[in-house]
XYZ file of N, CA and C in Angstrom:
735
model
N 4.888 -26.751 28.672
C 4.377 -25.930 27.575
C 3.901 -26.847 26.443
N 2.628 -26.715 26.029
C 2.109 -27.585 24.976
C 2.612 -27.104 23.597
N 2.408 -27.901 22.536
C 2.942 -27.549 21.209
C 2.460 -26.206 20.689
N 1.257 -25.783 21.077
C 0.733 -24.508 20.579
C 1.473 -23.321 21.198
N 1.803 -23.457 22.493
C 2.606 -22.417 23.128
C 3.968 -22.317 22.449
N 4.537 -23.469 22.134
C 5.841 -23.484 21.459
C 5.746 -22.844 20.080
N 4.655 -23.137 19.365
C 4.441 -22.568 18.029
C 4.383 -21.043 18.100
N 3.604 -20.502 19.042
C 3.473 -19.042 19.187
C 4.805 -18.434 19.610
N 5.511 -19.121 20.481
C 6.810 -18.621 20.930
C 7.792 -18.517 19.765
N 7.788 -19.511 18.878
C 8.691 -19.472 17.718
C 8.330 -18.336 16.768
N 7.030 -18.084 16.610
C 6.601 -16.966 15.770
C 7.124 -15.644 16.328
N 7.012 -15.480 17.655
C 7.507 -14.257 18.292
C 9.009 -14.121 18.094
N 9.740 -15.218 18.193
C 11.183 -15.180 17.985
C 11.539 -14.800 16.553
N 10.787 -15.332 15.581
C 11.023 -14.997 14.182
C 10.779 -13.522 13.922
N 9.719 -12.972 14.521
C 9.415 -11.557 14.336
C 10.511 -10.689 14.936
N 11.002 -11.086 16.106
C 12.094 -10.346 16.733
C 13.363 -10.453 15.889
N 13.594 -11.605 15.297
C 14.756 -11.789 14.422
C 14.646 -10.897 13.181
N 13.449 -10.812 12.623
C 13.230 -9.980 11.435
C 13.609 -8.527 11.686
N 13.328 -8.045 12.891
C 13.656 -6.650 13.221
C 15.147 -6.374 13.086
N 15.976 -7.387 13.265
C 17.426 -7.182 13.273
C 18.058 -7.406 11.896
N 17.266 -7.853 10.927
C 17.827 -8.043 9.588
C 18.154 -6.686 8.968
N 19.268 -6.589 8.253
C 19.560 -5.342 7.534
C 18.681 -5.247 6.291
N 18.458 -4.019 5.768
C 17.695 -3.900 4.521
C 18.369 -4.685 3.404
N 17.559 -5.243 2.513
C 18.103 -5.972 1.376
C 18.753 -5.008 0.394
N 19.472 -5.544 -0.559
C 20.105 -4.722 -1.589
C 19.143 -4.577 -2.770
N 18.913 -3.337 -3.216
C 18.002 -3.094 -4.332
C 18.449 -3.872 -5.558
N 19.761 -3.906 -5.798
C 20.278 -4.535 -7.010
C 20.283 -6.061 -6.925
N 19.779 -6.616 -5.801
C 19.831 -8.065 -5.627
C 18.753 -8.795 -6.421
N 17.883 -8.053 -7.058
C 16.815 -8.713 -7.809
C 16.673 -8.080 -9.187
N 16.582 -8.903 -10.221
C 16.412 -8.405 -11.583
C 14.923 -8.244 -11.871
N 14.444 -7.019 -11.921
C 13.041 -6.761 -12.176
C 12.762 -6.744 -13.678
N 11.585 -7.231 -14.089
C 11.259 -7.227 -15.518
C 11.106 -5.810 -16.045
N 11.443 -5.630 -17.302
C 11.307 -4.322 -17.939
C 9.855 -4.146 -18.383
N 9.248 -3.013 -18.020
C 7.868 -2.733 -18.392
C 7.833 -2.027 -19.734
N 6.958 -2.477 -20.611
C 6.828 -1.850 -21.923
C 6.346 -0.411 -21.781
N 6.793 0.443 -22.679
C 6.448 1.861 -22.605
C 4.947 2.088 -22.708
N 4.248 1.239 -23.456
C 2.809 1.409 -23.640
C 1.992 0.469 -22.746
N 2.606 -0.061 -21.692
C 1.906 -0.985 -20.795
C 0.759 -0.272 -20.082
N -0.346 -0.967 -19.813
C -1.445 -0.377 -19.040
C -0.936 0.072 -17.670
N -1.468 1.177 -17.200
C -0.986 1.763 -15.949
C -1.875 1.419 -14.760
N -1.229 1.223 -13.638
C -1.901 0.955 -12.370
C -1.403 1.972 -11.355
N -2.315 2.651 -10.665
C -1.937 3.573 -9.601
C -2.344 2.981 -8.259
N -1.370 2.839 -7.372
C -1.588 2.336 -6.016
C -1.486 3.518 -5.061
N -2.619 3.980 -4.538
C -2.627 5.123 -3.624
C -2.368 4.624 -2.206
N -1.170 4.927 -1.692
C -0.735 4.439 -0.383
C -0.825 5.557 0.650
N -1.602 5.369 1.725
C -1.720 6.409 2.752
C -0.383 6.769 3.394
N 0.483 5.755 3.606
C 1.784 5.966 4.246
C 2.872 5.201 3.475
N 4.121 5.635 3.606
C 5.218 4.796 3.117
C 5.219 3.473 3.887
N 5.278 2.404 3.201
C 5.238 0.982 3.593
C 3.914 0.331 3.245
N 2.838 1.127 3.028
C 1.563 0.537 2.629
C 1.645 -0.104 1.249
N 2.587 0.358 0.430
C 2.756 -0.272 -0.889
C 3.214 -1.716 -0.756
N 3.876 -2.035 0.368
C 4.296 -3.413 0.635
C 3.180 -4.200 1.325
N 2.467 -3.554 2.223
C 1.472 -4.245 3.040
C 0.218 -4.598 2.247
N -0.103 -3.822 1.218
C -1.308 -4.095 0.424
C -0.964 -4.299 -1.050
N 0.283 -4.630 -1.337
C 0.742 -4.644 -2.717
C 0.742 -5.988 -3.418
N 0.032 -6.982 -2.893
C 0.068 -8.310 -3.518
C -0.467 -8.280 -4.947
N -1.677 -7.768 -5.130
C -2.252 -7.755 -6.474
C -1.490 -6.812 -7.410
N -1.099 -5.595 -6.977
C -0.254 -4.778 -7.863
C 1.029 -5.495 -8.285
N 1.646 -6.217 -7.348
C 2.871 -6.948 -7.686
C 2.590 -8.019 -8.734
N 1.493 -8.747 -8.575
C 1.158 -9.784 -9.548
C 0.808 -9.177 -10.907
N 0.129 -8.041 -10.911
C -0.192 -7.387 -12.178
C 1.078 -6.946 -12.905
N 2.061 -6.494 -12.129
C 3.332 -6.080 -12.735
C 4.112 -7.272 -13.261
N 4.206 -8.332 -12.460
C 5.055 -9.471 -12.814
C 4.394 -10.412 -13.816
N 3.084 -10.586 -13.711
C 2.407 -11.589 -14.527
C 1.658 -11.011 -15.727
N 1.244 -9.741 -15.623
C 0.493 -9.119 -16.717
C 1.280 -8.004 -17.397
N 2.484 -7.728 -16.902
C 3.319 -6.700 -17.526
C 2.786 -5.290 -17.388
N 1.976 -5.043 -16.368
C 1.397 -3.709 -16.195
C 2.383 -2.784 -15.489
N 2.241 -1.506 -15.742
C 3.127 -0.484 -15.182
C 2.522 0.028 -13.877
N 3.019 -0.471 -12.755
C 2.482 -0.105 -11.444
C 3.244 1.086 -10.888
N 2.499 2.104 -10.476
C 3.093 3.294 -9.872
C 2.449 3.541 -8.513
N 3.283 3.703 -7.520
C 2.816 3.952 -6.164
C 2.698 5.460 -5.931
N 1.505 5.903 -5.530
C 1.284 7.320 -5.216
C 1.440 7.500 -3.713
N 2.450 8.247 -3.303
C 2.715 8.480 -1.882
C 1.799 9.602 -1.392
N 0.652 9.240 -0.875
C -0.338 10.241 -0.474
C 0.201 11.117 0.654
N 0.751 10.489 1.699
C 1.416 11.241 2.763
C 2.787 10.611 3.015
N 3.607 11.341 3.743
C 4.902 10.807 4.179
C 4.931 10.645 5.697
N 3.749 10.496 6.277
C 3.662 10.307 7.720
C 3.454 11.613 8.459
N 3.097 11.508 9.717
C 2.792 12.694 10.529
C 4.036 13.349 11.130
N 5.120 12.589 11.257
C 6.346 13.142 11.863
C 7.171 13.870 10.805
N 7.214 15.187 10.910
C 7.932 15.978 9.911
C 9.424 15.673 9.909
N 9.970 15.330 11.066
C 11.406 15.048 11.139
C 11.776 13.733 10.459
N 10.786 12.900 10.148
C 11.047 11.606 9.518
C 10.701 11.578 8.035
N 10.103 12.642 7.518
C 9.566 12.584 6.164
C 10.657 12.401 5.103
N 11.735 13.125 5.209
C 12.806 12.986 4.210
C 13.357 11.563 4.217
N 13.573 11.007 5.408
C 14.093 9.647 5.522
C 13.082 8.634 5.000
N 11.810 8.851 5.311
C 10.782 7.904 4.855
C 10.648 7.925 3.326
N 10.832 9.098 2.733
C 10.782 9.176 1.273
C 11.936 8.396 0.655
N 13.122 8.492 1.229
C 14.271 7.732 0.722
C 14.040 6.232 0.879
N 13.511 5.843 2.024
C 13.196 4.426 2.239
C 12.176 3.944 1.218
N 11.184 4.788 0.956
C 10.136 4.439 -0.005
C 10.709 4.290 -1.413
N 11.632 5.143 -1.786
C 12.258 5.047 -3.110
C 12.932 3.685 -3.278
N 13.644 3.235 -2.258
C 14.328 1.948 -2.337
C 13.336 0.787 -2.409
N 12.263 0.876 -1.605
C 11.263 -0.192 -1.607
C 10.590 -0.305 -2.977
N 10.209 0.837 -3.551
C 9.559 0.826 -4.867
C 10.527 0.351 -5.947
N 11.779 0.773 -5.840
C 12.773 0.336 -6.826
C 12.941 -1.176 -6.784
N 12.937 -1.744 -5.583
C 13.080 -3.199 -5.479
C 11.904 -3.918 -6.121
N 10.693 -3.421 -5.865
C 9.498 -4.071 -6.400
C 9.308 -3.799 -7.892
N 9.993 -2.781 -8.401
C 9.792 -2.399 -9.791
C 8.600 -1.479 -9.972
N 8.153 -0.826 -8.883
C 7.053 0.134 -8.950
C 7.608 1.523 -9.236
N 6.891 2.296 -10.039
C 7.211 3.709 -10.144
C 6.766 4.424 -8.873
N 7.219 5.638 -8.675
C 6.874 6.398 -7.475
C 6.417 7.792 -7.864
N 5.238 8.171 -7.387
C 4.668 9.490 -7.653
C 4.430 10.187 -6.313
N 5.275 11.133 -5.910
C 5.008 11.903 -4.697
C 3.865 12.889 -4.942
N 3.102 13.187 -3.911
C 2.049 14.196 -4.024
C 2.567 15.585 -3.666
N 3.833 15.671 -3.322
C 4.459 16.934 -2.963
C 5.745 16.660 -2.225
N 6.579 17.684 -1.988
C 7.858 17.482 -1.307
C 7.727 16.805 0.048
N 6.616 17.051 0.756
C 6.386 16.429 2.057
C 5.063 15.684 2.099
N 4.526 15.348 0.927
C 3.248 14.654 0.883
C 2.094 15.579 1.224
N 0.905 15.035 1.221
C -0.277 15.807 1.597
C -0.432 15.813 3.116
N -1.072 16.866 3.620
C -1.278 17.021 5.066
C -2.734 16.742 5.434
N -2.922 16.156 6.610
C -4.247 16.031 7.228
C -5.264 15.389 6.287
N -4.913 14.242 5.763
C -5.826 13.507 4.875
C -6.708 12.612 5.748
N -7.755 13.195 6.312
C -8.640 12.470 7.222
C -10.088 12.891 6.975
N -11.039 12.074 7.409
C -12.448 12.470 7.287
C -12.756 13.775 8.022
N -12.075 14.022 9.153
C -12.308 15.258 9.911
C -11.915 16.480 9.081
N -10.791 16.390 8.390
C -10.374 17.506 7.532
C -11.393 17.740 6.431
N -11.881 16.671 5.848
C -12.889 16.790 4.782
C -14.131 17.527 5.273
N -14.506 17.269 6.537
C -15.710 17.885 7.092
C -15.476 19.315 7.571
N -14.271 19.601 8.092
C -14.052 20.877 8.768
C -13.195 21.878 8.003
N -12.460 21.425 7.005
C -11.581 22.334 6.255
C -11.746 22.073 4.756
N -12.884 22.479 4.191
C -13.159 22.165 2.783
C -12.154 22.765 1.808
N -11.573 23.905 2.137
C -10.607 24.529 1.222
C -9.348 23.672 1.104
N -8.833 23.224 2.247
C -7.645 22.361 2.227
C -7.972 21.038 1.538
N -9.135 20.491 1.833
C -9.526 19.220 1.227
C -9.641 19.361 -0.286
N -10.227 20.445 -0.736
C -10.375 20.668 -2.176
C -9.008 20.725 -2.856
N -8.042 21.349 -2.200
C -6.686 21.417 -2.745
C -6.084 20.015 -2.877
N -6.301 19.167 -1.870
C -5.796 17.785 -1.922
C -6.478 16.994 -3.033
N -7.787 17.165 -3.168
C -8.531 16.471 -4.225
C -8.015 16.887 -5.598
N -7.745 18.163 -5.775
C -7.235 18.654 -7.063
C -5.864 18.051 -7.378
N -5.033 17.875 -6.350
C -3.725 17.244 -6.557
C -3.887 15.823 -7.081
N -4.787 15.068 -6.458
C -5.017 13.690 -6.884
C -5.658 13.651 -8.271
N -6.589 14.560 -8.524
C -7.247 14.596 -9.830
C -6.240 14.859 -10.946
N -5.269 15.718 -10.697
C -4.233 15.997 -11.703
C -3.398 14.746 -11.977
N -3.106 13.977 -10.937
C -2.342 12.732 -11.121
C -3.146 11.742 -11.956
N -4.424 11.608 -11.654
C -5.278 10.701 -12.417
C -5.373 11.134 -13.882
N -5.543 12.429 -14.104
C -5.662 12.934 -15.474
C -4.365 12.746 -16.250
N -3.242 12.896 -15.565
C -1.948 12.789 -16.236
C -1.626 11.340 -16.608
N -1.855 10.409 -15.688
C -1.425 9.024 -15.900
C -2.505 8.122 -16.503
N -3.782 8.522 -16.412
C -4.871 7.776 -17.029
C -4.782 6.265 -16.725
N -4.792 5.885 -15.458
C -4.635 4.456 -15.111
C -5.853 3.636 -15.514
N -5.619 2.370 -15.809
C -6.717 1.446 -16.055
C -7.219 0.824 -14.768
N -6.370 0.825 -13.728
C -6.730 0.264 -12.424
C -6.223 1.213 -11.336
N -7.060 1.460 -10.338
C -6.695 2.303 -9.197
C -6.900 1.499 -7.925
N -5.876 1.463 -7.071
C -5.960 0.806 -5.764
C -6.050 1.871 -4.676
N -6.909 1.622 -3.674
C -7.049 2.537 -2.539
C -7.632 1.760 -1.368
N -7.439 2.239 -0.130
C -8.018 1.532 1.022
C -9.541 1.565 0.963
N -10.177 0.588 1.597
C -11.641 0.603 1.627
C -12.134 1.619 2.658
N -13.422 1.914 2.606
C -13.984 3.051 3.339
C -14.023 2.868 4.850
N -13.863 1.635 5.339
C -13.878 1.395 6.788
C -12.541 0.835 7.275
N -11.453 1.272 6.672
C -10.141 0.698 7.006
C -9.546 1.302 8.281
N -10.369 1.690 9.201
C -10.055 2.084 10.578
C -9.156 3.303 10.723
N -7.930 3.257 10.212
C -7.000 4.365 10.415
C -7.533 5.615 9.703
N -7.545 6.773 10.386
C -8.105 7.987 9.765
C -7.480 8.342 8.419
N -6.161 8.134 8.278
C -5.522 8.465 7.002
C -5.866 7.452 5.926
N -6.098 6.203 6.294
C -6.546 5.211 5.321
C -7.952 5.556 4.819
N -8.847 5.868 5.756
C -10.202 6.260 5.365
C -10.151 7.571 4.579
N -9.310 8.499 5.020
C -9.167 9.769 4.308
C -8.666 9.572 2.891
N -7.735 8.632 2.707
C -7.229 8.351 1.363
C -8.337 7.796 0.477
N -9.165 6.929 1.044
C -10.312 6.416 0.285
C -11.202 7.571 -0.180
N -11.577 8.440 0.743
C -12.460 9.554 0.408
C -11.796 10.503 -0.591
N -10.513 10.718 -0.414
C -9.777 11.638 -1.280
C -9.788 11.165 -2.730
N -9.453 9.902 -2.939
C -9.390 9.374 -4.308
C -10.788 9.280 -4.909
N -11.764 8.858 -4.121
C -13.124 8.772 -4.644
C -13.665 10.154 -5.002
N -13.336 11.164 -4.212
C -13.750 12.530 -4.550
C -13.096 12.984 -5.847
N -11.833 12.648 -6.030
C -11.133 13.023 -7.256
C -11.743 12.302 -8.461
N -12.089 11.019 -8.302
C -12.708 10.267 -9.392
C -14.099 10.801 -9.743
N -14.762 11.393 -8.756
C -16.124 11.899 -8.989
C -16.144 13.202 -9.773
N -14.982 13.765 -10.053
C -14.923 15.023 -10.798
C -15.219 14.840 -12.281
N -15.497 13.603 -12.695
C -15.827 13.309 -14.086
C -14.705 13.761 -15.020
N -13.538 13.207 -14.798
C -12.389 13.528 -15.630
C -12.667 13.125 -17.076
N -12.316 13.955 -18.042
C -12.622 13.656 -19.444
C -11.839 12.452 -19.966
N -12.519 11.641 -20.808
C -11.904 10.502 -21.492
C -11.185 9.568 -20.523
N -11.839 9.270 -19.413
C -11.164 8.455 -18.400
C -12.145 7.468 -17.773
N -11.753 6.216 -17.716
C -12.486 5.204 -16.974
C -11.473 4.217 -16.420
N -11.820 3.562 -15.320
C -10.871 2.638 -14.700
C -11.613 1.667 -13.804
N -10.899 0.640 -13.363
C -11.373 -0.231 -12.299
C -10.838 0.306 -10.982
N -11.667 0.246 -9.961
C -11.263 0.648 -8.612
C -11.171 -0.603 -7.750
N -10.021 -0.825 -7.140
C -9.811 -1.969 -6.262
C -9.600 -1.455 -4.848
N -10.497 -1.822 -3.953
C -10.378 -1.419 -2.553
C -9.610 -2.503 -1.795
N -8.640 -2.094 -1.007
C -7.815 -3.034 -0.250
C -8.110 -2.916 1.237
N -7.676 -3.902 1.995
C -7.850 -3.850 3.449
C -6.508 -4.051 4.133
N -6.336 -3.352 5.240
C -5.169 -3.599 6.086
C -5.539 -3.412 7.553
N -5.952 -2.201 7.923
C -6.215 -1.932 9.332
C -7.510 -2.568 9.825
N -8.452 -2.816 8.920
C -9.733 -3.405 9.310
C -10.263 -4.243 8.148
N -10.857 -5.393 8.454
C -11.365 -6.269 7.406
C -12.604 -5.678 6.750
N -12.859 -6.109 5.511
C -14.039 -5.678 4.775
C -15.263 -6.481 5.205
N -16.416 -5.839 5.098
C -17.661 -6.540 5.428
C -18.056 -7.512 4.321
N -17.811 -7.135 3.057
C -18.253 -8.009 1.951
C -17.279 -7.934 0.777
N -16.078 -8.467 0.928
C -15.121 -8.474 -0.188
C -15.616 -9.391 -1.305
N -15.236 -9.076 -2.547
C -15.646 -9.938 -3.663
C -14.465 -10.457 -4.474
N -13.283 -10.314 -3.920
C -12.090 -10.795 -4.617
C -11.075 -11.287 -3.593
N -10.574 -12.488 -3.789
C -9.554 -13.067 -2.911
C -8.313 -13.316 -3.751
N -7.207 -12.667 -3.407
C -5.990 -12.717 -4.220
C -4.969 -13.615 -3.548
N -4.533 -14.650 -4.262
C -3.546 -15.564 -3.700
C -2.147 -14.964 -3.773
N -1.379 -15.192 -2.746
C 0.017 -14.749 -2.699
C 0.894 -15.947 -2.397
N 1.795 -16.257 -3.298
C 2.712 -17.368 -3.079
C 3.807 -16.961 -2.100
N 4.634 -17.924 -1.709
C 5.778 -17.597 -0.861
C 6.701 -16.605 -1.556
N 6.827 -16.728 -2.874
C 7.685 -15.794 -3.620
C 7.120 -14.378 -3.529
N 5.805 -14.228 -3.728
C 5.193 -12.902 -3.650
C 5.399 -12.285 -2.264
N 5.082 -13.073 -1.234
C 5.219 -12.555 0.132
C 6.677 -12.234 0.437
N 7.585 -13.088 -0.020
C 9.011 -12.829 0.192
C 9.459 -11.538 -0.452
N 8.949 -11.258 -1.667
C 9.295 -10.011 -2.343
C 8.787 -8.803 -1.566
N 7.554 -8.885 -1.085
C 6.974 -7.754 -0.362
C 7.665 -7.538 0.985
N 8.006 -8.617 1.668
C 8.715 -8.481 2.944
C 10.123 -7.927 2.716
N 10.759 -8.359 1.619
C 12.076 -7.807 1.288
C 11.975 -6.309 1.073
N 10.979 -5.877 0.293
C 10.788 -4.446 0.057
C 10.482 -3.713 1.363
N 9.709 -4.359 2.229
C 9.379 -3.751 3.523
C 10.632 -3.500 4.355
N 11.667 -4.318 4.155
C 12.892 -4.164 4.952
C 13.563 -2.811 4.727
N 13.278 -2.165 3.591
C 13.874 -0.848 3.339
C 13.264 0.234 4.218
N 12.075 -0.015 4.754
C 11.447 0.951 5.661
C 12.015 0.738 7.067
N 13.277 1.059 7.221
C 14.016 0.736 8.449
C 13.371 1.315 9.700
N 12.936 2.573 9.607
C 12.364 3.214 10.785
C 11.089 2.552 11.252
N 10.277 2.072 10.309
C 9.030 1.421 10.678
C 9.280 0.004 11.180
N 10.187 -0.723 10.523
C 10.502 -2.089 10.952
C 11.056 -2.097 12.368
N 11.833 -1.075 12.700
C 12.441 -1.001 14.034
C 11.390 -0.893 15.132
N 10.178 -0.441 14.784
C 9.128 -0.274 15.788
C 8.337 -1.554 16.038
N 8.571 -2.582 15.206
C 7.858 -3.853 15.401
C 8.288 -4.485 16.715
N 7.324 -4.940 17.472
C 7.623 -5.583 18.754
C 7.446 -7.093 18.610
N 8.298 -7.881 19.253
C 8.252 -9.327 19.046
C 6.971 -9.994 19.517
N 6.192 -9.355 20.408
C 4.991 -10.010 20.912
C 3.727 -9.595 20.165
N 3.862 -8.789 19.099
C 2.699 -8.424 18.309
C 2.257 -9.611 17.450
N 0.944 -9.673 17.110
C 0.489 -10.759 16.227
C 1.173 -10.677 14.877
N 1.407 -11.808 14.259
C 2.063 -11.832 12.957
C 1.354 -12.807 12.038
N 1.204 -12.433 10.766
C 0.642 -13.333 9.778
C 1.715 -14.304 9.306
N 1.335 -15.509 8.973
C 2.297 -16.525 8.581
C 1.850 -17.162 7.276
N 2.789 -17.384 6.390
C 2.519 -18.113 5.161
C 3.219 -19.460 5.229
N 2.512 -20.530 4.946
C 3.118 -21.858 4.969
C 3.129 -22.443 3.568
N 3.917 -23.481 3.378
C 3.953 -24.141 2.072
C 2.613 -24.813 1.761
N 1.948 -25.290 2.800
C 0.710 -26.031 2.571
C -0.461 -25.115 2.230
N -0.410 -23.851 2.712
C -1.562 -22.975 2.523
C -1.079 -21.571 2.188
N -1.074 -21.195 0.897
C -0.593 -19.868 0.519
C -1.418 -18.771 1.180
N -0.759 -17.648 1.481
C -1.473 -16.506 2.049
C -2.369 -15.891 0.984
N -3.457 -15.246 1.415
C -4.337 -14.573 0.478
C -4.686 -13.203 1.022
N -4.861 -12.257 0.119
C -5.254 -10.902 0.493
C -6.604 -10.609 -0.146
N -7.569 -10.179 0.649
C -8.880 -9.880 0.096
C -8.901 -8.469 -0.461
N -9.825 -8.238 -1.375
C -9.984 -6.921 -1.965
C -11.398 -6.808 -2.503
N -11.774 -5.610 -2.882
C -13.066 -5.372 -3.492
C -12.824 -4.705 -4.835
N -13.283 -5.341 -5.900
C -13.039 -4.866 -7.258
C -14.350 -4.415 -7.857
N -14.362 -3.204 -8.404
C -15.549 -2.755 -9.106
C -15.158 -1.785 -10.209
N -15.894 -1.832 -11.330
C -15.558 -0.914 -12.419
C -16.029 0.500 -12.106
N -15.285 1.467 -12.600
C -15.726 2.854 -12.508
C -15.606 3.461 -13.873
N -16.654 4.060 -14.345
C -16.646 4.635 -15.676
C -16.756 6.140 -15.597
N -15.903 6.827 -16.343
C -15.949 8.292 -16.394
C -16.644 8.728 -17.668
N -16.672 10.036 -17.907
C -17.316 10.542 -19.104
C -16.460 10.255 -20.319
N -17.087 10.082 -21.460
C -16.364 9.738 -22.678
C -15.694 10.974 -23.269
């Protein structure tokens, strides 16, 4: 076996080892206190755990710029029997990161996909109104959402949902929109966000609270690696969005 085979084998072993780690303790980290008048950031997450998978820049904005980051739980997943548990897991993950948590409902929104937008306009309009109310209430300066080609139907649906809500011309509201990638890479990103080992460690620690999802990780799946020599980076697309005055 050449050194490259050994390298891949060790990565697979590390991933399998990660599956067996217990969730971290929320109280194990002292999070900074956010000022009451801090600028607000809304991170629209299609599923519980996406706040960890795409949360590098929100985490840096919270830790380095003192911004008030709140995770909007767009859905709680498709399995109704897991939703209550996933919400509890999400609460712990957000608490560890120091993110606020905004549920879109007791069980999240249903059928947030492009197909629903095309075939069930009444249901879609109701979902858009829910998001619009959140935007109007919190008046964020920055909004995070998946990009329009992020492969997974709920990721693409979340993009369309938030953009439709922003298009309602909410009064006295303007913000920056940051598109993130996870399921599929962007064609033309214009922002590359560096993540140190500390940042990645924090996000992976928070991810450990999503026990049900971590348990599904298989040791032979591809895994991203951060080394001391080359920090990991997450791409994004940043553009201003201006509402009516």
